[in-house]
Amino acid sequence: MSPRSDADHHLLRIHRVLRPGFGTEAAVYGTILMSGLVAVSSAHGETSAMVLITVAVTVLVFWSAHVYAGTVARVGEPDEDGRPVGVRQALRGSLRHSFGMLSSAAVPAAILLAGTTRAIPDGLANDLALWSGTVILAFLGYIAFLRRGSSLPVRLAGAAGTACFGIAFVILKAFVH
């Protein structure tokens, strides 16, 4: 196990605060989904407003499907007391589990909104929204290996590995554009 620096402890504290909506499987999936949507929908010079609308609608549809599938899968499963889970309890569990898919869209959506309001140019907003997914994935990869107690080189490799999903979408946008 590698010793942790003060910066590592600070990152872990940030992660603990953000984890319910940001450091989950659904958040990783949502970040990858968001990056792909931004890459494809912005590849042909679309305004940040159009990219934001496309991404928001698509993420909501995928999130709804994820919540529905999770609810159906949980109904009838035994709860902590061994009783079958009802629809409300299954829905609550699915909403809690799926929250990261929505929250992962917050940073890229805020950047796209900045482009929509002309706080930053459209093209820059689209590019920053795309790169934000890469940065988020790198952060989540780094944290995953930090939590394991891995050495700094392994943490950096984990960050690079998860960031590759985001970089793949940047490359895709370059080829499509």
PDB file of C-alpha atoms in Angstrom:
ATOM      1  CA  MET A   1       0.000   0.000   0.000  1.00  0.00           C
ATOM      2  CA  SER A   2       1.364   3.383  -1.025  1.00  0.00           C
ATOM      3  CA  PRO A   3       1.458   6.220   1.556  1.00  0.00           C
ATOM      4  CA  ARG A   4      -1.080   8.980   0.974  1.00  0.00           C
ATOM      5  CA  SER A   5      -0.141  12.644   0.806  1.00  0.00           C
ATOM      6  CA  ASP A   6      -2.186  15.548   2.145  1.00  0.00           C
ATOM      7  CA  ALA A   7      -3.364  16.180  -1.419  1.00  0.00           C
ATOM      8  CA  ASP A   8      -4.534  12.552  -1.652  1.00  0.00           C
ATOM      9  CA  HIS A   9      -6.491  12.887   1.592  1.00  0.00           C
ATOM     10  CA  HIS A  10      -8.046  16.106   0.280  1.00  0.00           C
ATOM     11  CA  LEU A  11      -9.072  14.369  -2.981  1.00  0.00           C
ATOM     12  CA  LEU A  12     -10.623  11.516  -1.014  1.00  0.00           C
ATOM     13  CA  ARG A  13     -12.618  13.996   1.100  1.00  0.00           C
ATOM     14  CA  ILE A  14     -13.895  15.675  -2.071  1.00  0.00           C
ATOM     15  CA  HIS A  15     -14.789  12.286  -3.501  1.00  0.00           C
ATOM     16  CA  ARG A  16     -16.715  11.276  -0.347  1.00  0.00           C
ATOM     17  CA  VAL A  17     -18.802  14.443  -0.609  1.00  0.00           C
ATOM     18  CA  LEU A  18     -19.441  13.976  -4.334  1.00  0.00           C
ATOM     19  CA  ARG A  19     -19.764  10.177  -4.343  1.00  0.00           C
ATOM     20  CA  PRO A  20     -23.559   9.859  -4.035  1.00  0.00           C
ATOM     21  CA  GLY A  21     -24.025  11.525  -7.396  1.00  0.00           C
ATOM     22  CA  PHE A  22     -20.624  11.588  -8.987  1.00  0.00           C
ATOM     23  CA  GLY A  23     -18.420   8.659  -8.029  1.00  0.00           C
ATOM     24  CA  THR A  24     -20.688   5.777  -8.962  1.00  0.00           C
ATOM     25  CA  GLU A  25     -20.987   3.282 -11.794  1.00  0.00           C
ATOM     26  CA  ALA A  26     -23.956   5.247 -13.141  1.00  0.00           C
ATOM     27  CA  ALA A  27     -21.886   8.459 -13.087  1.00  0.00           C
ATOM     28  CA  VAL A  28     -19.068   6.853 -15.068  1.00  0.00           C
ATOM     29  CA  TYR A  29     -21.594   5.527 -17.572  1.00  0.00           C
ATOM     30  CA  GLY A  30     -23.328   8.916 -17.725  1.00  0.00           C
ATOM     31  CA  THR A  31     -20.026  10.719 -18.301  1.00  0.00           C
ATOM     32  CA  ILE A  32     -19.150   8.380 -21.168  1.00  0.00           C
ATOM     33  CA  LEU A  33     -22.668   8.759 -22.603  1.00  0.00           C
ATOM     34  CA  MET A  34     -22.495  12.553 -22.298  1.00  0.00           C
ATOM     35  CA  SER A  35     -19.082  12.673 -23.978  1.00  0.00           C
ATOM     36  CA  GLY A  36     -20.306  10.591 -26.893  1.00  0.00           C
ATOM     37  CA  LEU A  37     -23.400  12.733 -27.309  1.00  0.00           C
ATOM     38  CA  VAL A  38     -21.429  15.979 -27.229  1.00  0.00           C
ATOM     39  CA  ALA A  39     -18.887  14.593 -29.716  1.00  0.00           C
ATOM     40  CA  VAL A  40     -21.503  13.477 -32.219  1.00  0.00           C
ATOM     41  CA  SER A  41     -23.979  16.338 -31.838  1.00  0.00           C
ATOM     42  CA  SER A  42     -21.305  19.064 -32.010  1.00  0.00           C
ATOM     43  CA  ALA A  43     -19.307  17.553 -34.870  1.00  0.00           C
ATOM     44  CA  HIS A  44     -21.159  19.451 -37.586  1.00  0.00           C
ATOM     45  CA  GLY A  45     -20.928  22.955 -36.184  1.00  0.00           C
ATOM     46  CA  GLU A  46     -24.128  22.856 -34.148  1.00  0.00           C
ATOM     47  CA  THR A  47     -24.682  25.673 -31.669  1.00  0.00           C
ATOM     48  CA  SER A  48     -24.126  24.924 -28.012  1.00  0.00           C
ATOM     49  CA  ALA A  49     -27.874  25.419 -27.509  1.00  0.00           C
ATOM     50  CA  MET A  50     -28.677  22.616 -29.963  1.00  0.00           C
ATOM     51  CA  VAL A  51     -25.999  20.389 -28.440  1.00  0.00           C
ATOM     52  CA  LEU A  52     -27.373  21.092 -24.953  1.00  0.00           C
ATOM     53  CA  ILE A  53     -30.950  20.259 -26.015  1.00  0.00           C
ATOM     54  CA  THR A  54     -29.865  17.081 -27.808  1.00  0.00           C
ATOM     55  CA  VAL A  55     -27.754  15.941 -24.888  1.00  0.00           C
ATOM     56  CA  ALA A  56     -30.326  16.838 -22.231  1.00  0.00           C
ATOM     57  CA  VAL A  57     -33.167  15.000 -23.968  1.00  0.00           C
ATOM     58  CA  THR A  58     -31.029  11.942 -24.699  1.00  0.00           C
ATOM     59  CA  VAL A  59     -29.610  11.747 -21.178  1.00  0.00           C
ATOM     60  CA  LEU A  60     -33.128  12.036 -19.724  1.00  0.00           C
ATOM     61  CA  VAL A  61     -34.348   9.223 -21.978  1.00  0.00           C
ATOM     62  CA  PHE A  62     -31.410   6.970 -21.052  1.00  0.00           C
ATOM     63  CA  TRP A  63     -31.787   7.856 -17.359  1.00  0.00           C
ATOM     64  CA  SER A  64     -35.509   7.073 -17.467  1.00  0.00           C
ATOM     65  CA  ALA A  65     -34.820   3.727 -19.126  1.00  0.00           C
ATOM     66  CA  HIS A  66     -32.134   2.999 -16.526  1.00  0.00           C
ATOM     67  CA  VAL A  67     -34.522   3.830 -13.660  1.00  0.00           C
ATOM     68  CA  TYR A  68     -37.289   1.732 -15.202  1.00  0.00           C
ATOM     69  CA  ALA A  69     -34.995  -1.259 -15.790  1.00  0.00           C
ATOM     70  CA  GLY A  70     -33.593  -0.992 -12.263  1.00  0.00           C
ATOM     71  CA  THR A  71     -37.080  -0.830 -10.775  1.00  0.00           C
ATOM     72  CA  VAL A  72     -38.290  -3.867 -12.701  1.00  0.00           C
ATOM     73  CA  ALA A  73     -35.156  -5.804 -11.746  1.00  0.00           C
ATOM     74  CA  ARG A  74     -35.537  -4.961  -8.020  1.00  0.00           C
ATOM     75  CA  VAL A  75     -39.263  -5.739  -7.612  1.00  0.00           C
ATOM     76  CA  GLY A  76     -39.683  -9.022  -5.784  1.00  0.00           C
ATOM     77  CA  GLU A  77     -36.036  -9.287  -4.732  1.00  0.00           C
ATOM     78  CA  PRO A  78     -35.643  -9.903  -0.989  1.00  0.00           C
ATOM     79  CA  ASP A  79     -34.911  -6.813   1.107  1.00  0.00           C
ATOM     80  CA  GLU A  80     -32.686  -6.730   4.226  1.00  0.00           C
ATOM     81  CA  ASP A  81     -35.402  -8.542   6.187  1.00  0.00           C
ATOM     82  CA  GLY A  82     -36.003 -11.157   3.501  1.00  0.00           C
ATOM     83  CA  ARG A  83     -39.349  -9.694   2.404  1.00  0.00           C
ATOM     84  CA  PRO A  84     -39.996  -9.080  -1.301  1.00  0.00           C
ATOM     85  CA  VAL A  85     -39.280  -5.533  -2.430  1.00  0.00           C
ATOM     86  CA  GLY A  86     -42.357  -3.605  -3.552  1.00  0.00           C
ATOM     87  CA  VAL A  87     -42.606  -1.202  -6.469  1.00  0.00           C
ATOM     88  CA  ARG A  88     -42.077   1.987  -4.403  1.00  0.00           C
ATOM     89  CA  GLN A  89     -39.040   0.605  -2.626  1.00  0.00           C
ATOM     90  CA  ALA A  90     -37.657  -0.689  -5.924  1.00  0.00           C
ATOM     91  CA  LEU A  91     -38.217   2.702  -7.557  1.00  0.00           C
ATOM     92  CA  ARG A  92     -36.487   4.519  -4.679  1.00  0.00           C
ATOM     93  CA  GLY A  93     -33.500   2.162  -4.928  1.00  0.00           C
ATOM     94  CA  SER A  94     -33.328   2.581  -8.677  1.00  0.00           C
ATOM     95  CA  LEU A  95     -33.533   6.380  -8.444  1.00  0.00           C
ATOM     96  CA  ARG A  96     -30.752   6.404  -5.843  1.00  0.00           C
ATOM     97  CA  HIS A  97     -28.586   4.076  -7.924  1.00  0.00           C
ATOM     98  CA  SER A  98     -29.195   6.001 -11.173  1.00  0.00           C
ATOM     99  CA  PHE A  99     -28.709   9.535  -9.819  1.00  0.00           C
ATOM    100  CA  GLY A 100     -25.087   9.597 -11.008  1.00  0.00           C
ATOM    101  CA  MET A 101     -26.199   9.334 -14.610  1.00  0.00           C
ATOM    102  CA  LEU A 102     -27.951  12.705 -14.274  1.00  0.00           C
ATOM    103  CA  SER A 103     -25.389  14.386 -12.044  1.00  0.00           C
ATOM    104  CA  SER A 104     -22.542  13.430 -14.378  1.00  0.00           C
ATOM    105  CA  ALA A 105     -24.127  15.633 -17.023  1.00  0.00           C
ATOM    106  CA  ALA A 106     -24.048  18.726 -14.785  1.00  0.00           C
ATOM    107  CA  VAL A 107     -20.536  19.992 -15.591  1.00  0.00           C
ATOM    108  CA  PRO A 108     -20.741  19.551 -19.385  1.00  0.00           C
ATOM    109  CA  ALA A 109     -24.295  20.960 -19.371  1.00  0.00           C
ATOM    110  CA  ALA A 110     -23.155  24.034 -17.422  1.00  0.00           C
ATOM    111  CA  ILE A 111     -20.395  24.594 -19.981  1.00  0.00           C
ATOM    112  CA  LEU A 112     -22.869  24.235 -22.853  1.00  0.00           C
ATOM    113  CA  LEU A 113     -25.207  26.645 -21.070  1.00  0.00           C
ATOM    114  CA  ALA A 114     -22.346  29.157 -20.918  1.00  0.00           C
ATOM    115  CA  GLY A 115     -22.107  28.858 -24.696  1.00  0.00           C
ATOM    116  CA  THR A 116     -25.864  29.187 -25.072  1.00  0.00           C
ATOM    117  CA  THR A 117     -25.840  32.446 -23.086  1.00  0.00           C
ATOM    118  CA  ARG A 118     -22.814  33.652 -25.087  1.00  0.00           C
ATOM    119  CA  ALA A 119     -20.604  33.816 -21.998  1.00  0.00           C
ATOM    120  CA  ILE A 120     -18.171  31.804 -24.132  1.00  0.00           C
ATOM    121  CA  PRO A 121     -18.230  31.126 -27.899  1.00  0.00           C
ATOM    122  CA  ASP A 122     -20.287  28.160 -29.123  1.00  0.00           C
ATOM    123  CA  GLY A 123     -17.369  26.188 -30.551  1.00  0.00           C
ATOM    124  CA  LEU A 124     -15.336  26.639 -27.387  1.00  0.00           C
ATOM    125  CA  ALA A 125     -18.308  25.604 -25.218  1.00  0.00           C
ATOM    126  CA  ASN A 126     -18.770  22.431 -27.260  1.00  0.00           C
ATOM    127  CA  ASP A 127     -15.059  21.584 -27.061  1.00  0.00           C
ATOM    128  CA  LEU A 128     -14.814  22.343 -23.330  1.00  0.00           C
ATOM    129  CA  ALA A 129     -17.923  20.249 -22.619  1.00  0.00           C
ATOM    130  CA  LEU A 130     -16.323  17.365 -24.492  1.00  0.00           C
ATOM    131  CA  TRP A 131     -12.972  17.718 -22.721  1.00  0.00           C
ATOM    132  CA  SER A 132     -14.691  18.066 -19.330  1.00  0.00           C
ATOM    133  CA  GLY A 133     -15.860  14.465 -19.668  1.00  0.00           C
ATOM    134  CA  THR A 134     -12.256  13.381 -20.196  1.00  0.00           C
ATOM    135  CA  VAL A 135     -11.127  15.275 -17.098  1.00  0.00           C
ATOM    136  CA  ILE A 136     -13.975  13.815 -15.022  1.00  0.00           C
ATOM    137  CA  LEU A 137     -13.130  10.286 -16.168  1.00  0.00           C
ATOM    138  CA  ALA A 138      -9.445  10.835 -15.367  1.00  0.00           C
ATOM    139  CA  PHE A 139     -10.381  12.062 -11.878  1.00  0.00           C
ATOM    140  CA  LEU A 140     -12.628   9.055 -11.249  1.00  0.00           C
ATOM    141  CA  GLY A 141      -9.922   6.653 -12.455  1.00  0.00           C
ATOM    142  CA  TYR A 142      -7.317   8.287 -10.233  1.00  0.00           C
ATOM    143  CA  ILE A 143      -9.627   8.136  -7.210  1.00  0.00           C
ATOM    144  CA  ALA A 144     -10.492   4.472  -7.835  1.00  0.00           C
ATOM    145  CA  PHE A 145      -6.831   3.486  -7.633  1.00  0.00           C
ATOM    146  CA  LEU A 146      -6.116   5.889  -4.772  1.00  0.00           C
ATOM    147  CA  ARG A 147      -8.873   4.191  -2.754  1.00  0.00           C
ATOM    148  CA  ARG A 148      -7.172   0.847  -3.424  1.00  0.00           C
ATOM    149  CA  GLY A 149      -3.938   2.239  -1.962  1.00  0.00           C
ATOM    150  CA  SER A 150      -2.087   1.935  -5.265  1.00  0.00           C
ATOM    151  CA  SER A 151       1.202   3.691  -5.921  1.00  0.00           C
ATOM    152  CA  LEU A 152       1.285   7.015  -7.762  1.00  0.00           C
ATOM    153  CA  PRO A 153       2.319   5.455 -11.109  1.00  0.00           C
ATOM    154  CA  VAL A 154      -0.595   3.003 -10.907  1.00  0.00           C
ATOM    155  CA  ARG A 155      -3.013   5.825  -9.996  1.00  0.00           C
ATOM    156  CA  LEU A 156      -1.790   7.871 -12.956  1.00  0.00           C
ATOM    157  CA  ALA A 157      -2.156   4.838 -15.231  1.00  0.00           C
ATOM    158  CA  GLY A 158      -5.700   4.348 -13.915  1.00  0.00           C
ATOM    159  CA  ALA A 159      -6.483   7.996 -14.604  1.00  0.00           C
ATOM    160  CA  ALA A 160      -5.050   7.720 -18.115  1.00  0.00           C
ATOM    161  CA  GLY A 161      -6.937   4.495 -18.773  1.00  0.00           C
ATOM    162  CA  THR A 162     -10.322   5.911 -17.815  1.00  0.00           C
ATOM    163  CA  ALA A 163      -9.570   9.197 -19.590  1.00  0.00           C
ATOM    164  CA  CYS A 164      -9.026   7.191 -22.787  1.00  0.00           C
ATOM    165  CA  PHE A 165     -12.800   6.847 -23.151  1.00  0.00           C
ATOM    166  CA  GLY A 166     -13.103  10.628 -23.257  1.00  0.00           C
ATOM    167  CA  ILE A 167     -10.123  10.985 -25.567  1.00  0.00           C
ATOM    168  CA  ALA A 168     -11.678   8.438 -27.917  1.00  0.00           C
ATOM    169  CA  PHE A 169     -14.683  10.743 -28.275  1.00  0.00           C
ATOM    170  CA  VAL A 170     -12.439  13.756 -28.904  1.00  0.00           C
ATOM    171  CA  ILE A 171     -10.755  11.780 -31.682  1.00  0.00           C
ATOM    172  CA  LEU A 172     -14.145  10.656 -33.009  1.00  0.00           C
ATOM    173  CA  LYS A 173     -15.290  14.269 -33.194  1.00  0.00           C
ATOM    174  CA  ALA A 174     -12.116  15.214 -35.074  1.00  0.00           C
ATOM    175  CA  PHE A 175     -12.719  12.476 -37.651  1.00  0.00           C
ATOM    176  CA  VAL A 176     -16.441  13.180 -38.015  1.00  0.00           C
ATOM    177  CA  HIS A 177     -15.876  16.936 -38.250  1.00  0.00           C
TER     178      HIS A 177
END
